């Protein structure tokens, strides 16, 4: 029953996006708003006060999909959106991603939270405080990922990128070396390896 409830929540949140995808591109309107609505629907249960018997809303996949949609909403936000609204969406995304990591620090949620952080860092108009918060979230998510899986190429790559953004070249090189070592450990599974 909890799994079915989670599936139903994802399907309900995705319905407006599916509808938008069927519309003519001119009539479609901004997809970022539909993605943000889907994310808000999926992350609505991300609250410490959620009753223990209603934890379907905090299942790893529900949170992961919600955070993915949030990151995509930030990345696809048109320049025509007012700067204050762009900043507000980034702030809300960082707060939700951080809360998700606090409550459900699974590999899936950590990866999706890092995706949110990367989306914020890619925004040229992000304020210094938001960039610092996104960088801290990226480091936290990446560190959690490699603690759970020391062979995580993506985790080590994210640690290297965070160190580079902080200006710590030695830490960036060390993490990049770890990423390459982790990649080499998948020699017998070429589909999991980095491209040449």
PDB file of C-alpha atoms in Angstrom:
ATOM      1  CA  UNK A   1       0.000   0.000   0.000  1.00  0.00           C
ATOM      2  CA  UNK A   2       2.718   2.577   0.740  1.00  0.00           C
ATOM      3  CA  UNK A   3       4.384   1.811  -2.606  1.00  0.00           C
ATOM      4  CA  UNK A   4       1.091   2.204  -4.456  1.00  0.00           C
ATOM      5  CA  UNK A   5       0.439   5.484  -2.672  1.00  0.00           C
ATOM      6  CA  UNK A   6       3.890   6.713  -3.724  1.00  0.00           C
ATOM      7  CA  UNK A   7       3.266   5.676  -7.336  1.00  0.00           C
ATOM      8  CA  UNK A   8      -0.101   7.441  -7.311  1.00  0.00           C
ATOM      9  CA  UNK A   9       1.498  10.622  -5.929  1.00  0.00           C
ATOM     10  CA  UNK A  10       4.119  10.614  -8.693  1.00  0.00           C
ATOM     11  CA  UNK A  11       1.487   9.960 -11.375  1.00  0.00           C
ATOM     12  CA  UNK A  12      -0.740  12.776 -10.057  1.00  0.00           C
ATOM     13  CA  UNK A  13       2.191  15.209  -9.954  1.00  0.00           C
ATOM     14  CA  UNK A  14       3.257  14.213 -13.487  1.00  0.00           C
ATOM     15  CA  UNK A  15      -0.204  14.590 -15.074  1.00  0.00           C
ATOM     16  CA  UNK A  16       0.063  18.372 -15.703  1.00  0.00           C
ATOM     17  CA  UNK A  17       3.544  17.882 -17.172  1.00  0.00           C
ATOM     18  CA  UNK A  18       2.284  15.141 -19.466  1.00  0.00           C
ATOM     19  CA  UNK A  19      -0.546  17.429 -20.578  1.00  0.00           C
ATOM     20  CA  UNK A  20       1.894  20.288 -21.228  1.00  0.00           C
ATOM     21  CA  UNK A  21       4.026  17.954 -23.336  1.00  0.00           C
ATOM     22  CA  UNK A  22       1.070  17.207 -25.604  1.00  0.00           C
ATOM     23  CA  UNK A  23       0.319  20.864 -26.305  1.00  0.00           C
ATOM     24  CA  UNK A  24       1.590  22.885 -29.223  1.00  0.00           C
ATOM     25  CA  UNK A  25       4.916  24.518 -28.192  1.00  0.00           C
ATOM     26  CA  UNK A  26       3.387  28.008 -28.534  1.00  0.00           C
ATOM     27  CA  UNK A  27       0.405  27.131 -26.321  1.00  0.00           C
ATOM     28  CA  UNK A  28       2.518  25.099 -23.899  1.00  0.00           C
ATOM     29  CA  UNK A  29       3.712  28.023 -21.861  1.00  0.00           C
ATOM     30  CA  UNK A  30       6.639  27.841 -19.443  1.00  0.00           C
ATOM     31  CA  UNK A  31       7.390  24.239 -18.563  1.00  0.00           C
ATOM     32  CA  UNK A  32       9.443  25.382 -15.577  1.00  0.00           C
ATOM     33  CA  UNK A  33       6.237  26.380 -13.753  1.00  0.00           C
ATOM     34  CA  UNK A  34       4.702  22.945 -14.383  1.00  0.00           C
ATOM     35  CA  UNK A  35       7.887  21.297 -13.122  1.00  0.00           C
ATOM     36  CA  UNK A  36       7.871  23.476 -10.006  1.00  0.00           C
ATOM     37  CA  UNK A  37       4.223  22.563  -9.346  1.00  0.00           C
ATOM     38  CA  UNK A  38       5.043  18.857  -9.761  1.00  0.00           C
ATOM     39  CA  UNK A  39       7.985  19.211  -7.381  1.00  0.00           C
ATOM     40  CA  UNK A  40       5.872  21.011  -4.788  1.00  0.00           C
ATOM     41  CA  UNK A  41       3.225  18.285  -4.994  1.00  0.00           C
ATOM     42  CA  UNK A  42       5.838  15.562  -4.494  1.00  0.00           C
ATOM     43  CA  UNK A  43       7.682  17.360  -1.711  1.00  0.00           C
ATOM     44  CA  UNK A  44       4.548  18.470   0.159  1.00  0.00           C
ATOM     45  CA  UNK A  45       5.023  15.629   2.651  1.00  0.00           C
ATOM     46  CA  UNK A  46       8.611  16.622   3.348  1.00  0.00           C
ATOM     47  CA  UNK A  47       7.860  17.747   6.856  1.00  0.00           C
ATOM     48  CA  UNK A  48       9.123  16.463  10.196  1.00  0.00           C
ATOM     49  CA  UNK A  49       5.536  16.514  11.425  1.00  0.00           C
ATOM     50  CA  UNK A  50       4.372  13.940   8.856  1.00  0.00           C
ATOM     51  CA  UNK A  51       2.660  11.147  10.820  1.00  0.00           C
ATOM     52  CA  UNK A  52       4.614   7.921  10.980  1.00  0.00           C
ATOM     53  CA  UNK A  53       1.795   6.006   9.254  1.00  0.00           C
ATOM     54  CA  UNK A  54       1.840   8.401   6.290  1.00  0.00           C
ATOM     55  CA  UNK A  55       5.490   8.202   5.352  1.00  0.00           C
ATOM     56  CA  UNK A  56       4.819   7.233   1.725  1.00  0.00           C
ATOM     57  CA  UNK A  57       5.401  10.882   0.907  1.00  0.00           C
ATOM     58  CA  UNK A  58       8.932  10.576   2.274  1.00  0.00           C
ATOM     59  CA  UNK A  59       9.862   7.494   0.287  1.00  0.00           C
ATOM     60  CA  UNK A  60      13.251   7.849  -1.361  1.00  0.00           C
ATOM     61  CA  UNK A  61      11.965   7.738  -4.933  1.00  0.00           C
ATOM     62  CA  UNK A  62       9.207  10.297  -4.307  1.00  0.00           C
ATOM     63  CA  UNK A  63      11.713  12.736  -2.818  1.00  0.00           C
ATOM     64  CA  UNK A  64      14.274  12.029  -5.528  1.00  0.00           C
ATOM     65  CA  UNK A  65      11.803  12.665  -8.335  1.00  0.00           C
ATOM     66  CA  UNK A  66      10.560  15.820  -6.590  1.00  0.00           C
ATOM     67  CA  UNK A  67      14.083  17.200  -6.241  1.00  0.00           C
ATOM     68  CA  UNK A  68      14.875  16.305  -9.864  1.00  0.00           C
ATOM     69  CA  UNK A  69      11.837  18.301 -10.997  1.00  0.00           C
ATOM     70  CA  UNK A  70      12.896  21.200  -8.787  1.00  0.00           C
ATOM     71  CA  UNK A  71      16.380  21.240 -10.329  1.00  0.00           C
ATOM     72  CA  UNK A  72      14.904  21.108 -13.834  1.00  0.00           C
ATOM     73  CA  UNK A  73      12.503  23.946 -12.979  1.00  0.00           C
ATOM     74  CA  UNK A  74      15.457  26.122 -11.954  1.00  0.00           C
ATOM     75  CA  UNK A  75      17.491  25.183 -15.022  1.00  0.00           C
ATOM     76  CA  UNK A  76      14.607  25.861 -17.426  1.00  0.00           C
ATOM     77  CA  UNK A  77      13.368  29.066 -15.858  1.00  0.00           C
ATOM     78  CA  UNK A  78      13.107  31.720 -18.590  1.00  0.00           C
ATOM     79  CA  UNK A  79      15.040  34.975 -18.288  1.00  0.00           C
ATOM     80  CA  UNK A  80      11.730  36.833 -18.459  1.00  0.00           C
ATOM     81  CA  UNK A  81      10.906  35.762 -14.885  1.00  0.00           C
ATOM     82  CA  UNK A  82      11.497  38.598 -12.432  1.00  0.00           C
ATOM     83  CA  UNK A  83      14.853  38.378 -10.627  1.00  0.00           C
ATOM     84  CA  UNK A  84      13.116  38.338  -7.224  1.00  0.00           C
ATOM     85  CA  UNK A  85      10.983  35.357  -8.297  1.00  0.00           C
ATOM     86  CA  UNK A  86      14.051  33.538  -9.639  1.00  0.00           C
ATOM     87  CA  UNK A  87      15.855  34.126  -6.343  1.00  0.00           C
ATOM     88  CA  UNK A  88      12.832  32.937  -4.352  1.00  0.00           C
ATOM     89  CA  UNK A  89      12.585  29.688  -6.334  1.00  0.00           C
ATOM     90  CA  UNK A  90      16.312  29.042  -5.813  1.00  0.00           C
ATOM     91  CA  UNK A  91      16.012  29.697  -2.068  1.00  0.00           C
ATOM     92  CA  UNK A  92      13.013  27.377  -1.751  1.00  0.00           C
ATOM     93  CA  UNK A  93      14.772  24.665  -3.760  1.00  0.00           C
ATOM     94  CA  UNK A  94      17.885  24.818  -1.588  1.00  0.00           C
ATOM     95  CA  UNK A  95      15.801  24.704   1.603  1.00  0.00           C
ATOM     96  CA  UNK A  96      13.772  21.701   0.406  1.00  0.00           C
ATOM     97  CA  UNK A  97      16.844  19.826  -0.818  1.00  0.00           C
ATOM     98  CA  UNK A  98      18.639  20.422   2.470  1.00  0.00           C
ATOM     99  CA  UNK A  99      15.596  19.243   4.441  1.00  0.00           C
ATOM    100  CA  UNK A 100      15.339  16.130   2.255  1.00  0.00           C
ATOM    101  CA  UNK A 101      18.982  15.289   2.982  1.00  0.00           C
ATOM    102  CA  UNK A 102      18.356  15.795   6.710  1.00  0.00           C
ATOM    103  CA  UNK A 103      15.332  13.496   6.772  1.00  0.00           C
ATOM    104  CA  UNK A 104      16.171  10.821   4.190  1.00  0.00           C
ATOM    105  CA  UNK A 105      19.909  10.790   3.404  1.00  0.00           C
ATOM    106  CA  UNK A 106      19.705   7.914   0.910  1.00  0.00           C
ATOM    107  CA  UNK A 107      21.903   7.601  -2.162  1.00  0.00           C
ATOM    108  CA  UNK A 108      18.970   8.645  -4.399  1.00  0.00           C
ATOM    109  CA  UNK A 109      18.094  11.731  -2.347  1.00  0.00           C
ATOM    110  CA  UNK A 110      21.746  12.772  -2.003  1.00  0.00           C
ATOM    111  CA  UNK A 111      22.186  12.595  -5.771  1.00  0.00           C
ATOM    112  CA  UNK A 112      19.023  14.597  -6.433  1.00  0.00           C
ATOM    113  CA  UNK A 113      20.011  17.216  -3.825  1.00  0.00           C
ATOM    114  CA  UNK A 114      23.385  17.586  -5.559  1.00  0.00           C
ATOM    115  CA  UNK A 115      21.483  18.069  -8.822  1.00  0.00           C
ATOM    116  CA  UNK A 116      19.542  20.951  -7.204  1.00  0.00           C
ATOM    117  CA  UNK A 117      22.791  22.490  -5.953  1.00  0.00           C
ATOM    118  CA  UNK A 118      24.360  22.221  -9.411  1.00  0.00           C
ATOM    119  CA  UNK A 119      21.302  23.858 -10.991  1.00  0.00           C
ATOM    120  CA  UNK A 120      21.587  26.822  -8.602  1.00  0.00           C
ATOM    121  CA  UNK A 121      25.343  27.134  -9.164  1.00  0.00           C
ATOM    122  CA  UNK A 122      24.755  27.224 -12.928  1.00  0.00           C
ATOM    123  CA  UNK A 123      22.541  30.316 -12.609  1.00  0.00           C
ATOM    124  CA  UNK A 124      24.621  33.392 -13.478  1.00  0.00           C
ATOM    125  CA  UNK A 125      22.324  35.698 -11.490  1.00  0.00           C
ATOM    126  CA  UNK A 126      22.486  33.683  -8.243  1.00  0.00           C
ATOM    127  CA  UNK A 127      23.512  35.848  -5.298  1.00  0.00           C
ATOM    128  CA  UNK A 128      26.692  35.128  -3.358  1.00  0.00           C
ATOM    129  CA  UNK A 129      24.763  33.806  -0.338  1.00  0.00           C
ATOM    130  CA  UNK A 130      22.778  31.389  -2.509  1.00  0.00           C
ATOM    131  CA  UNK A 131      25.932  30.245  -4.299  1.00  0.00           C
ATOM    132  CA  UNK A 132      27.561  29.586  -0.923  1.00  0.00           C
ATOM    133  CA  UNK A 133      24.509  27.621   0.268  1.00  0.00           C
ATOM    134  CA  UNK A 134      24.422  25.632  -2.977  1.00  0.00           C
ATOM    135  CA  UNK A 135      28.140  24.877  -2.715  1.00  0.00           C
ATOM    136  CA  UNK A 136      27.707  23.685   0.886  1.00  0.00           C
ATOM    137  CA  UNK A 137      24.796  21.474  -0.178  1.00  0.00           C
ATOM    138  CA  UNK A 138      26.809  20.065  -3.092  1.00  0.00           C
ATOM    139  CA  UNK A 139      29.718  19.203  -0.784  1.00  0.00           C
ATOM    140  CA  UNK A 140      27.422  17.659   1.811  1.00  0.00           C
ATOM    141  CA  UNK A 141      25.542  15.564  -0.741  1.00  0.00           C
ATOM    142  CA  UNK A 142      28.713  14.427  -2.504  1.00  0.00           C
ATOM    143  CA  UNK A 143      30.425  13.542   0.785  1.00  0.00           C
ATOM    144  CA  UNK A 144      27.364  11.545   1.862  1.00  0.00           C
ATOM    145  CA  UNK A 145      27.407   9.744  -1.480  1.00  0.00           C
ATOM    146  CA  UNK A 146      31.045   8.626  -1.211  1.00  0.00           C
ATOM    147  CA  UNK A 147      30.562   7.605   2.419  1.00  0.00           C
ATOM    148  CA  UNK A 148      27.817   5.235   1.273  1.00  0.00           C
ATOM    149  CA  UNK A 149      29.675   4.166  -1.866  1.00  0.00           C
ATOM    150  CA  UNK A 150      33.428   4.848  -1.980  1.00  0.00           C
ATOM    151  CA  UNK A 151      33.397   3.782  -5.655  1.00  0.00           C
ATOM    152  CA  UNK A 152      30.966   6.547  -6.666  1.00  0.00           C
ATOM    153  CA  UNK A 153      32.598   8.279  -9.611  1.00  0.00           C
ATOM    154  CA  UNK A 154      29.884  10.950  -9.609  1.00  0.00           C
ATOM    155  CA  UNK A 155      30.352  11.578  -5.875  1.00  0.00           C
ATOM    156  CA  UNK A 156      34.110  12.070  -6.200  1.00  0.00           C
ATOM    157  CA  UNK A 157      33.636  14.209  -9.312  1.00  0.00           C
ATOM    158  CA  UNK A 158      31.251  16.441  -7.401  1.00  0.00           C
ATOM    159  CA  UNK A 159      33.695  16.749  -4.513  1.00  0.00           C
ATOM    160  CA  UNK A 160      36.381  17.758  -7.033  1.00  0.00           C
ATOM    161  CA  UNK A 161      34.081  20.362  -8.587  1.00  0.00           C
ATOM    162  CA  UNK A 162      33.139  21.771  -5.170  1.00  0.00           C
ATOM    163  CA  UNK A 163      36.806  22.047  -4.217  1.00  0.00           C
ATOM    164  CA  UNK A 164      37.541  23.782  -7.532  1.00  0.00           C
ATOM    165  CA  UNK A 165      34.749  26.284  -6.904  1.00  0.00           C
ATOM    166  CA  UNK A 166      36.169  26.943  -3.426  1.00  0.00           C
ATOM    167  CA  UNK A 167      39.568  27.565  -5.011  1.00  0.00           C
ATOM    168  CA  UNK A 168      41.243  24.559  -3.372  1.00  0.00           C
ATOM    169  CA  UNK A 169      43.254  23.111  -6.271  1.00  0.00           C
ATOM    170  CA  UNK A 170      44.962  20.422  -4.160  1.00  0.00           C
ATOM    171  CA  UNK A 171      41.653  19.038  -2.862  1.00  0.00           C
ATOM    172  CA  UNK A 172      40.190  19.203  -6.370  1.00  0.00           C
ATOM    173  CA  UNK A 173      43.110  17.197  -7.789  1.00  0.00           C
ATOM    174  CA  UNK A 174      42.910  14.643  -4.975  1.00  0.00           C
ATOM    175  CA  UNK A 175      39.167  14.140  -5.473  1.00  0.00           C
ATOM    176  CA  UNK A 176      39.587  13.939  -9.253  1.00  0.00           C
ATOM    177  CA  UNK A 177      42.222  11.234  -8.728  1.00  0.00           C
ATOM    178  CA  UNK A 178      39.762   9.340  -6.517  1.00  0.00           C
ATOM    179  CA  UNK A 179      37.103   9.663  -9.241  1.00  0.00           C
ATOM    180  CA  UNK A 180      39.482   8.169 -11.806  1.00  0.00           C
ATOM    181  CA  UNK A 181      40.450   5.363  -9.408  1.00  0.00           C
ATOM    182  CA  UNK A 182      36.775   4.623  -8.799  1.00  0.00           C
ATOM    183  CA  UNK A 183      36.173   4.630 -12.545  1.00  0.00           C
ATOM    184  CA  UNK A 184      39.060   2.187 -13.081  1.00  0.00           C
ATOM    185  CA  UNK A 185      37.472  -0.163 -10.528  1.00  0.00           C
ATOM    186  CA  UNK A 186      34.630  -0.731 -13.035  1.00  0.00           C
ATOM    187  CA  UNK A 187      36.996  -2.204 -15.627  1.00  0.00           C
ATOM    188  CA  UNK A 188      34.821  -5.321 -15.933  1.00  0.00           C
ATOM    189  CA  UNK A 189      31.673  -3.205 -16.371  1.00  0.00           C
ATOM    190  CA  UNK A 190      32.449  -0.795 -19.234  1.00  0.00           C
ATOM    191  CA  UNK A 191      28.920   0.632 -19.331  1.00  0.00           C
ATOM    192  CA  UNK A 192      29.459   2.153 -15.870  1.00  0.00           C
ATOM    193  CA  UNK A 193      32.708   3.835 -16.842  1.00  0.00           C
ATOM    194  CA  UNK A 194      33.369   7.423 -17.798  1.00  0.00           C
ATOM    195  CA  UNK A 195      33.598   8.145 -21.521  1.00  0.00           C
ATOM    196  CA  UNK A 196      37.118   8.186 -22.911  1.00  0.00           C
TER     197      UNK A 196
END
